[in-house]
Tab-separated table of C-alpha atoms and ligand atoms in Angstrom:
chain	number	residue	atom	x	y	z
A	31	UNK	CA	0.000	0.000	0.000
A	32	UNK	CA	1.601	3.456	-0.730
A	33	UNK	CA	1.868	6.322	1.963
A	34	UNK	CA	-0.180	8.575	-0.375
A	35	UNK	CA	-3.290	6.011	-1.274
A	36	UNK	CA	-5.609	9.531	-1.103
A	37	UNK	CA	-3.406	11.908	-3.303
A	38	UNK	CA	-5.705	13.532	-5.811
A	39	UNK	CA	-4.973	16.391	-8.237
A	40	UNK	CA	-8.455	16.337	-9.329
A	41	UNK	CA	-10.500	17.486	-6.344
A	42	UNK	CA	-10.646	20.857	-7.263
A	43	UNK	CA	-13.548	23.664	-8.412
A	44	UNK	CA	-14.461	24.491	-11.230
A	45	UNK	CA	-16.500	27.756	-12.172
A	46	UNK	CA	-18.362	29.282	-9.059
A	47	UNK	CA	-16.628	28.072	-5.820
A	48	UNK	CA	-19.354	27.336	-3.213
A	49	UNK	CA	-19.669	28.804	0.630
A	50	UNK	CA	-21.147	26.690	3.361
A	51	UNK	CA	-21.198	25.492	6.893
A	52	UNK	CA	-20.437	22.370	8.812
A	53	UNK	CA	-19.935	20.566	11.526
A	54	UNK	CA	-18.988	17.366	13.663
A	55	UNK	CA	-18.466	16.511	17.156
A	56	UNK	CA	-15.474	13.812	17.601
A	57	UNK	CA	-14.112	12.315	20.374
A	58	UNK	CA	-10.940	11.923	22.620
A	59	UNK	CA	-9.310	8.274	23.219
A	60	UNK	CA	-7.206	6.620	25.785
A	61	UNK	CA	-4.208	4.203	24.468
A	62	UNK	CA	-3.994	1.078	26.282
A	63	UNK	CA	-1.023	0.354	24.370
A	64	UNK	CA	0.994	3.308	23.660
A	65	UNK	CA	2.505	4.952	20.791
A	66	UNK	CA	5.246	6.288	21.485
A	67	UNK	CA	7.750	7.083	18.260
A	68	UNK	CA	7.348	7.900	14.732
A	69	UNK	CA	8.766	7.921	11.502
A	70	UNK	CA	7.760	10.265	8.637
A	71	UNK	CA	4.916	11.206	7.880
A	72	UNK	CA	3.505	10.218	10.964
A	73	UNK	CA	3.922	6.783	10.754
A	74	UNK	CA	3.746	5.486	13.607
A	75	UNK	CA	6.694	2.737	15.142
A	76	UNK	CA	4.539	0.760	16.562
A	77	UNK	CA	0.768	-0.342	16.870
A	78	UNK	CA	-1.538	1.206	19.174
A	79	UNK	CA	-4.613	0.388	20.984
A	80	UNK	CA	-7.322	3.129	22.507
A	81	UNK	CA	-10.718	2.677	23.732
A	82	UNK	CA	-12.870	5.841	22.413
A	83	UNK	CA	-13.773	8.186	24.982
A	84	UNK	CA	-17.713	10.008	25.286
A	85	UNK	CA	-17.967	12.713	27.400
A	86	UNK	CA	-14.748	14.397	26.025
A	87	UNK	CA	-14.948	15.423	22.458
A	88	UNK	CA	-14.693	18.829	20.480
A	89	UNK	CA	-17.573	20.079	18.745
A	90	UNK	CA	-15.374	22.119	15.250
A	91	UNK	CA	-17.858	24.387	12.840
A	92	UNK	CA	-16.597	24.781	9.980
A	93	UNK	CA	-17.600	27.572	7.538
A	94	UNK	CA	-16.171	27.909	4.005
A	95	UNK	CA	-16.434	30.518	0.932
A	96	UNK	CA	-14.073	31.535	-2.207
A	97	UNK	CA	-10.262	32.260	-1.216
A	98	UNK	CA	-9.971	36.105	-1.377
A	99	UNK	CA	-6.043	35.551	-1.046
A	100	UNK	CA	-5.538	36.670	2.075
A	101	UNK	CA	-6.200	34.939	5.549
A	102	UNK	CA	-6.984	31.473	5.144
A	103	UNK	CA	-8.149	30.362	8.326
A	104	UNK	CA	-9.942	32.203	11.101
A	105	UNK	CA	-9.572	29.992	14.103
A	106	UNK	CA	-11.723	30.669	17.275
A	107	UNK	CA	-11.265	28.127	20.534
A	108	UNK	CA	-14.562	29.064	22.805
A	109	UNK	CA	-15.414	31.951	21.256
A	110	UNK	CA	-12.321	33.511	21.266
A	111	UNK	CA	-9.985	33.916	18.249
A	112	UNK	CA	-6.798	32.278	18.553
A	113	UNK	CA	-3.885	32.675	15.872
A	114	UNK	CA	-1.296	30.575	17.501
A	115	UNK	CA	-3.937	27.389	16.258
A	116	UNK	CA	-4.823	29.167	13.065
A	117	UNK	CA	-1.589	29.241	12.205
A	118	UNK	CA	-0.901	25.742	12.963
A	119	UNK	CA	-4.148	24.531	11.182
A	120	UNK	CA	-3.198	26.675	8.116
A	121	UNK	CA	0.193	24.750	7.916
A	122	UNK	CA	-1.988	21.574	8.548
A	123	UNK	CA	-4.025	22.666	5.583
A	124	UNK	CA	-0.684	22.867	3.515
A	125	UNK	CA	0.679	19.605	4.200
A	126	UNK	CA	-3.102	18.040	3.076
A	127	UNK	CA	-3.329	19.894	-0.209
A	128	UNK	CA	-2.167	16.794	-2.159
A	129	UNK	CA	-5.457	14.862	-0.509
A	130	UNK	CA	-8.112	17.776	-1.072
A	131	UNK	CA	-6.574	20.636	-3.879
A	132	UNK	CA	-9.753	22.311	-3.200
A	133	UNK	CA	-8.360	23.554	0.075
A	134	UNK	CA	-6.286	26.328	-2.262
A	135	UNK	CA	-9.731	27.628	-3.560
A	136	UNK	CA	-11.300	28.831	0.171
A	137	UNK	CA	-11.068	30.067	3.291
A	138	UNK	CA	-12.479	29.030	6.586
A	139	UNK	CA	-13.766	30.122	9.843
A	140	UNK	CA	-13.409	27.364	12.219
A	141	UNK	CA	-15.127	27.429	15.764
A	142	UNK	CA	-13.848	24.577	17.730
A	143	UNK	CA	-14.870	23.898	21.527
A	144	UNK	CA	-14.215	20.984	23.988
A	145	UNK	CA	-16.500	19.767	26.908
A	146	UNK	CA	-13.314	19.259	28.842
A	147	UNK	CA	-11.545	22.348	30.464
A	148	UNK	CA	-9.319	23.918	28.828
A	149	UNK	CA	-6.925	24.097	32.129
A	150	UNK	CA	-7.649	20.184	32.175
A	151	UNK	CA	-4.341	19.359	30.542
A	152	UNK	CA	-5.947	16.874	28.789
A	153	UNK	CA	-4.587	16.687	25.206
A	154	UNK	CA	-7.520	18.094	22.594
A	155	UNK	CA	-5.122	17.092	19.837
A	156	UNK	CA	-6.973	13.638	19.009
A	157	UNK	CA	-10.337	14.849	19.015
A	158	UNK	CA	-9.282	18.375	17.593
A	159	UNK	CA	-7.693	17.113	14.612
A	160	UNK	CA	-10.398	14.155	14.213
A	161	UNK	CA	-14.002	16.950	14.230
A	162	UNK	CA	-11.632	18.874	11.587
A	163	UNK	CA	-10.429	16.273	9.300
A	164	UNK	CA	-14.558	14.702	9.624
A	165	UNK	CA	-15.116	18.558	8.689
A	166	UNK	CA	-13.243	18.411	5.252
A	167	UNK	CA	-14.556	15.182	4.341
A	168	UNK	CA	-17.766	16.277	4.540
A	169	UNK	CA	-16.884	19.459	2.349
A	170	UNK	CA	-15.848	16.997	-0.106
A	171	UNK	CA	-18.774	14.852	0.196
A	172	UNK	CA	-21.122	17.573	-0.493
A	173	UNK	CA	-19.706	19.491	-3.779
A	174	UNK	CA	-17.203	16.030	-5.309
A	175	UNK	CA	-19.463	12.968	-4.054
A	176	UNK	CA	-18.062	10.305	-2.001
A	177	UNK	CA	-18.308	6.532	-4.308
A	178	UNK	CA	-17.692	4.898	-1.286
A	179	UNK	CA	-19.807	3.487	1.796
A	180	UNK	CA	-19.711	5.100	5.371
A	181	UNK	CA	-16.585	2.759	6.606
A	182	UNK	CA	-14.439	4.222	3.322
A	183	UNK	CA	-15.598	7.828	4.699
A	184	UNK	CA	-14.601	7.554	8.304
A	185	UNK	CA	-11.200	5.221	6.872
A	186	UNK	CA	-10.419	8.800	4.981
A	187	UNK	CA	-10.620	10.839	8.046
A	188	UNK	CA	-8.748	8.514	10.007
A	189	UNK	CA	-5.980	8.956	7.328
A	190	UNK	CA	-6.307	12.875	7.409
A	191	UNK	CA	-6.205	13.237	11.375
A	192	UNK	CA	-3.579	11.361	11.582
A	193	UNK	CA	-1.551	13.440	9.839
A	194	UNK	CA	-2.709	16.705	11.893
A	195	UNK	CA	-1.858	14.131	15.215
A	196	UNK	CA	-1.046	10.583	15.481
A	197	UNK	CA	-3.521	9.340	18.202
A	198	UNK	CA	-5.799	11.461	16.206
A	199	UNK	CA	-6.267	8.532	14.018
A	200	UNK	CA	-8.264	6.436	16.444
A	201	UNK	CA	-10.729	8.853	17.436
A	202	UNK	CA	-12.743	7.896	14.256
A	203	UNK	CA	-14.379	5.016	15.656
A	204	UNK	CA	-16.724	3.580	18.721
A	205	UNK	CA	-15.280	1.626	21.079
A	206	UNK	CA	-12.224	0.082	20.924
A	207	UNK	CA	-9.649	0.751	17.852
A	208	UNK	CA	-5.982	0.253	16.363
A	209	UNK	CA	-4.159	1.900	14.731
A	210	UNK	CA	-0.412	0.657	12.972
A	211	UNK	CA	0.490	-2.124	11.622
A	212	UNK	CA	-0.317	-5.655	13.481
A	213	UNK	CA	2.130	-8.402	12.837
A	214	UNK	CA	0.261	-10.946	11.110
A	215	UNK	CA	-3.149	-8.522	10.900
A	216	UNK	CA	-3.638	-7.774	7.093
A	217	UNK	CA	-6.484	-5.225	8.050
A	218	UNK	CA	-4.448	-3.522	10.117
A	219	UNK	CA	-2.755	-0.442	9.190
A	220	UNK	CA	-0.112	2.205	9.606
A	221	UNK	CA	-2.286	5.190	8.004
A	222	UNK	CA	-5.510	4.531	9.596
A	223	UNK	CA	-7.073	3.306	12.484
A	224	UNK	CA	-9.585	0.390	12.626
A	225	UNK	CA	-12.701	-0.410	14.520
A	226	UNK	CA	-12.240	-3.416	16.602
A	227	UNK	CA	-15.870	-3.867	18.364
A	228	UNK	CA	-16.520	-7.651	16.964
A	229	UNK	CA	-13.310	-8.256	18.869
A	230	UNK	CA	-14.055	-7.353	21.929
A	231	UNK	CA	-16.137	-9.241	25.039
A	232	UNK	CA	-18.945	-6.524	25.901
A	233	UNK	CA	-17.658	-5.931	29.514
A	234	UNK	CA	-15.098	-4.133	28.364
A	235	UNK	CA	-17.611	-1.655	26.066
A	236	UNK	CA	-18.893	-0.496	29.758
A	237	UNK	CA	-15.366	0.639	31.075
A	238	UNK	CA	-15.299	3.854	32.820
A	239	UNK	CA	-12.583	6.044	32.541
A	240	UNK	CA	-12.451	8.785	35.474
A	241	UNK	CA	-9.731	11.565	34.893
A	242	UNK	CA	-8.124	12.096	38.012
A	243	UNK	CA	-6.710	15.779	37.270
A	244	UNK	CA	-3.220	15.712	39.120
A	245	UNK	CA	-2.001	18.549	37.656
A	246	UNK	CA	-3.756	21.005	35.195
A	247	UNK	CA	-0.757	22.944	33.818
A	248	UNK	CA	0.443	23.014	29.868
A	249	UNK	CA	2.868	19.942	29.518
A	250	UNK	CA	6.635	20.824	29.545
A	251	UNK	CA	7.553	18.729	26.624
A	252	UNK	CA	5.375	18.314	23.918
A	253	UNK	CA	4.105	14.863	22.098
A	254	UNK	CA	6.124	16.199	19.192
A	255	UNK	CA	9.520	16.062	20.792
A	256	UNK	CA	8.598	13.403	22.583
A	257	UNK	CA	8.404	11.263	20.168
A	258	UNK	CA	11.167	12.831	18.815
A	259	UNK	CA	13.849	11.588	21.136
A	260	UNK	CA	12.833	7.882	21.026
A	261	UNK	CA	15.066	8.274	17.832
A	262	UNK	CA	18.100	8.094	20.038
A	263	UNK	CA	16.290	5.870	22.798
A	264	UNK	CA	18.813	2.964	23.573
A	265	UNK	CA	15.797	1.040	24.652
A	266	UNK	CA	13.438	2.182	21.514
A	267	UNK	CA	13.800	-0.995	19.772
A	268	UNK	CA	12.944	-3.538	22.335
A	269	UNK	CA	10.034	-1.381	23.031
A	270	UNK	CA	8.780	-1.229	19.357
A	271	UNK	CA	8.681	-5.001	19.660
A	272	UNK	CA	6.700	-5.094	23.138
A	273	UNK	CA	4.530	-2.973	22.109
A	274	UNK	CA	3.476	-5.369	19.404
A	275	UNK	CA	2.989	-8.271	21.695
A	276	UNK	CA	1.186	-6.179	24.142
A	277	UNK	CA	-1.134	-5.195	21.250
A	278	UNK	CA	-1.647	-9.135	20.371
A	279	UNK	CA	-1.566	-10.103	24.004
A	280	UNK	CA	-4.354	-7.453	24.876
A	281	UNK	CA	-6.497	-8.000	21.953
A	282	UNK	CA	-6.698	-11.684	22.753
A	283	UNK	CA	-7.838	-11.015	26.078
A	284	UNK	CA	-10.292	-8.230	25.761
A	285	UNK	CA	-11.767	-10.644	23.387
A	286	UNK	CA	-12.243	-13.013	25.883
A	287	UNK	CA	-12.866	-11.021	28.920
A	288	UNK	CA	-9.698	-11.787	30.238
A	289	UNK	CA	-9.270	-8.893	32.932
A	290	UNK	CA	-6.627	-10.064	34.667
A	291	UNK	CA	-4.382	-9.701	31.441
A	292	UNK	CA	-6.138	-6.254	30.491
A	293	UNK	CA	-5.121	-5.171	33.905
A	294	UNK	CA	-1.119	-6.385	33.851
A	295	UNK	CA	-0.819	-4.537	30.576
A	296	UNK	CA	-2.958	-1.361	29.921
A	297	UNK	CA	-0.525	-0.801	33.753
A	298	UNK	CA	2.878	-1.461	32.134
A	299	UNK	CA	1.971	0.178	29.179
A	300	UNK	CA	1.635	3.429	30.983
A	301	UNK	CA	4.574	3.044	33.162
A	302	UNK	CA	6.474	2.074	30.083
A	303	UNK	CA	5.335	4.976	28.068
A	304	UNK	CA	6.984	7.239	31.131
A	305	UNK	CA	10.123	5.234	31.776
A	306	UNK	CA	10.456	5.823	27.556
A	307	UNK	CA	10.547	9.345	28.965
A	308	UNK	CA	12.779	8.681	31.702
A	309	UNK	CA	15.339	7.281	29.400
A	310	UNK	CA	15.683	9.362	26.731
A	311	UNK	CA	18.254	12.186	26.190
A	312	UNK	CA	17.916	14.539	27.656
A	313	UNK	CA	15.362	12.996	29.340
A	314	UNK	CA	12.545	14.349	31.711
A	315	UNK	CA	9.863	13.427	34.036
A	316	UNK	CA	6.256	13.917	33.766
A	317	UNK	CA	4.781	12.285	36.520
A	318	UNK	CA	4.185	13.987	40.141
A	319	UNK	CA	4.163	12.624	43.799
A	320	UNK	CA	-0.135	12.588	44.118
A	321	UNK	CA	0.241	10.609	40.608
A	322	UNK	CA	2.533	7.784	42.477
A	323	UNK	CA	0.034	8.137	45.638
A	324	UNK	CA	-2.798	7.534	43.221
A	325	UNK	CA	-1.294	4.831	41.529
A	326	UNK	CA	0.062	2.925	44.800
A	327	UNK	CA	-3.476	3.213	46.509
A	328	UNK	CA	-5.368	1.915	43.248
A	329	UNK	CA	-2.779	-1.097	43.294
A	330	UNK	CA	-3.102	-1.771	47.399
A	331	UNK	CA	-7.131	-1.600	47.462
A	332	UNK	CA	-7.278	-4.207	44.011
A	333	UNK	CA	-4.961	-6.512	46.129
A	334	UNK	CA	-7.017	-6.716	49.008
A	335	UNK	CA	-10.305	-6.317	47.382
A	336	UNK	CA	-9.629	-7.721	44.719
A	337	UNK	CA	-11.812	-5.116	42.258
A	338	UNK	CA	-10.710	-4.760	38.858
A	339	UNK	CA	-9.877	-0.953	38.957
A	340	UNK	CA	-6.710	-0.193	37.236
A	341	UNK	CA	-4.770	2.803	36.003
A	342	UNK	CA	-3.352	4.270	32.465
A	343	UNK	CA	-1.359	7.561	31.674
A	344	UNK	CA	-1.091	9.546	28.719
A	345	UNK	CA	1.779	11.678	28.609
A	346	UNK	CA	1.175	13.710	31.554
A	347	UNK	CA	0.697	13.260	35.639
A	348	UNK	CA	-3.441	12.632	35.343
A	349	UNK	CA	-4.731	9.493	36.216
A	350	UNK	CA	-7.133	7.491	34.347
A	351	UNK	CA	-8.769	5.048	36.397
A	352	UNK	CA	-10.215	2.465	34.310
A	353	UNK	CA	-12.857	-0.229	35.540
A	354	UNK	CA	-16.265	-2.322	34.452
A	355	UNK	CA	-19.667	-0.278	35.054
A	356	UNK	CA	-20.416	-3.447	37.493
A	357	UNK	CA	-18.285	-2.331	40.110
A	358	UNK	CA	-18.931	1.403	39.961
A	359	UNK	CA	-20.476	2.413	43.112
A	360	UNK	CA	-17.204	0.455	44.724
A	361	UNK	CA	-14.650	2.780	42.419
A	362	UNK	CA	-16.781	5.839	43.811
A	363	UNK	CA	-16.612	4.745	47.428
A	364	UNK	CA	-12.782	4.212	46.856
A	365	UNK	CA	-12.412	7.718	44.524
A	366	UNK	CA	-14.522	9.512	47.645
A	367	UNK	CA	-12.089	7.733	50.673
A	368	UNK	CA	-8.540	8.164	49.501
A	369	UNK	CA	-8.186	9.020	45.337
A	370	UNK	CA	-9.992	13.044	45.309
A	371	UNK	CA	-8.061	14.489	47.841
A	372	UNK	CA	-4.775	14.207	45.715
A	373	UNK	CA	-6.734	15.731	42.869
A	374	UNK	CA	-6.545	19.210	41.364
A	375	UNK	CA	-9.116	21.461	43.041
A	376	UNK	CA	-10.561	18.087	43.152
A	377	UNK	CA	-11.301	18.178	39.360
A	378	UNK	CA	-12.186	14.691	37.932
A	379	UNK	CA	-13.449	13.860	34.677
A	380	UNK	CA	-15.902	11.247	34.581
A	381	UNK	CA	-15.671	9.617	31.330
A	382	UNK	CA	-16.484	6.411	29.877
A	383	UNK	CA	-16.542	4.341	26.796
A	384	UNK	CA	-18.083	5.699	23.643
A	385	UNK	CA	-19.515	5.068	20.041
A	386	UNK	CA	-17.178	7.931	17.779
A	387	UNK	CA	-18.340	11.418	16.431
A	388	UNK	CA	-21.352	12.157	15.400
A	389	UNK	CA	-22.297	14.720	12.620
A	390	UNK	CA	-23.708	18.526	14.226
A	391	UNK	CA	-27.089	19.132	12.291
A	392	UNK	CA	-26.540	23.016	11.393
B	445	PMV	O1	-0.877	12.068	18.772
B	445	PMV	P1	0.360	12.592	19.358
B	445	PMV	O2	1.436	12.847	18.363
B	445	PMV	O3	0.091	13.783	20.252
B	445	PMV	O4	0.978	11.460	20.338
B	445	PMV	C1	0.359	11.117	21.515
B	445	PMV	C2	0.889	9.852	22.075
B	445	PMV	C3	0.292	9.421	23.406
B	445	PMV	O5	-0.882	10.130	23.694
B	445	PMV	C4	1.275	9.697	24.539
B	445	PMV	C5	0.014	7.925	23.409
B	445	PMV	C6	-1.104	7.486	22.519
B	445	PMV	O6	-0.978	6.434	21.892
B	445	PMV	O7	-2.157	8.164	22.491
């Protein structure tokens, strides 16, 4: 399969060039396994694994009319305009003029929001880039027809998002997704993610995911350099290669309800995704003392309760405390007793599993 399977010079306008408006809502994810490395263009070194999130998702409007050769895009984030992301949108435009030429022939006023604080320090990236890249799909849709069914449509937005942001990629889709290449998976692929609900034992569609907010300030290091330094990671390539058996490992038990497993690695993935950080050079630390507390508390009351409540990371101190809707009023008892108090102004996001974006009727 080439890099470039949606290059095409022929998407443009001819005669009048038409104005409109649009929208979609998409959603954030959570990696179980983590990527964590890339090569160009945003391909990623390893495969990944993210359950869809619901409750956090941007909500992107996008309106469109003939270029008049100056501004391109008009970005506003809550109502207020904000060049720093126009800017970076506008380059993002750039780099997907090979996929939709017709980008050239407009400009835009884009009014993005998220349900999630802003102050959160939860990444918006993934479901950012995912409403925007639904956004231009549907542009094209609408004036260029689409031959293909819905799957092909959301497969084409996973493509575009993940070149905006990686993890971007698996926001398409419900549920539970991949994204990168599977050893021995032919449907699996590098440029787009892939729906992975007939593989998956319903217990796991009713996970909760509760965002403990450890610390709400703007990351240090971004996902970009990040990534970055795994180039000269001495432990890079072992980790490429765990990450694919964690990926195989974890797929075979989610699809048989296998907890236990789901438990052993979603937890080493996220403390491997930080000792990544650890390691590399110059290397740097993102997690905080009430993350460890969180973390050593979550581990003590499973061992003598024995409820499956576990813990991921994404690149930042917040916890994400994962567990079945059966055993939430336990979780809340536990989150209540000894889990809020080394929270942010107490700030927790109570999030679960979801079913992907849905279109905004304008
Ligand atoms: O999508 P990016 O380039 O911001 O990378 C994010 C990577 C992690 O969130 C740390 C892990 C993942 O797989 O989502």
């Amino acid at each position: 399969m080439s890099t470039a399977p949606y290059n095409n010079p022929g998407l443009t306008f001819n005669g009048n060039i038409p104005e409109g408006m649009v929208g979609w809502q998409s959603p954030s994810n959570i990696a179980l396994v983590k990527y964590w490395g890339k090569k160009e263009v945003q391909i990623p070194c390893n495969p990944s694994i993210s359950f869809t999130l619901k409750a956090s998702y941007t909500e992107t409007v996008v309106e469109y009319c003939q270029a008049s050769g100056k501004k391109r895009v008009t970005f506003y984030l809550d109502g207020k305009l904000n060049e720093d992301f126009g800017k970076k949108i506008d380059t993002y435009f750039k780099s997907i003029e090979s996929v939709f030429p017709f980008v050239k022939q407009l400009d835009f006023t884009i009014r993005s929001k998220n349900t999630f604080p802003h102050s959160a320090g939860i990444a918006s990236s993934a479901s950012g880039m995912s409403a925007l890249a639904l956004c231009l799909c549907s542009i094209e849709k609408e004036h260029f027809g689409f031959e293909d069914n819905e799957e092909a449509f959301f497969r084409k937005a996973s493509y575009l998002a993940r070149l905006g942001s990686g993890s971007a990629a698996r926001s398409l889709f419900g549920g539970l997704v991949s994204w990168g290449k599977i050893d021995g998976d032919n449907n699996s692929s590098d440029l787009w993610g892939i729906q992975r609900l007939k593989e998956v034992h319903p217990d796991f569609l009713s996970f909760h995911d509760d965002i403990i907010i450890v610390d709400a300030s703007q990351k240090k290091v971004s996902s970009r350099v990040g990534h970055g330094l795994m180039k000269s990671n001495p432990y890079a390539a072992e980790r490429f290669k765990q990450a694919q058996s964690n990926v195989a490992k974890l797929m075979a038990a989610m699809k048989t309800g296998d907890i236990e497993t789901f438990i052993n690695i979603t937890e080493s993935e996220a403390l491997t995704l930080h000792a990544m950080m650890m390691t590399s050079n110059p290397y740097y630390l993102l997690l905080k003392p009430n993350t460890l507390q969180i973390i050593e508390r979550v581990r003590e009351y499973r061992q003598t309760t024995g409820i499956p409540v576990s813990f991921t990371l994404d690149a930042g101190p917040n916890i994400h405390l994962l567990y079945p809707d059966k055993v939430q009023a336990d979780v809340k008892d536990l989150m209540d007793s000894e889990l809020k108090q080394f929270a942010f102004n107490e700030m927790i996001i109570n999030d679960r599993v979801g079913e992907g974006p849905v279109r905004v009727s304008i």
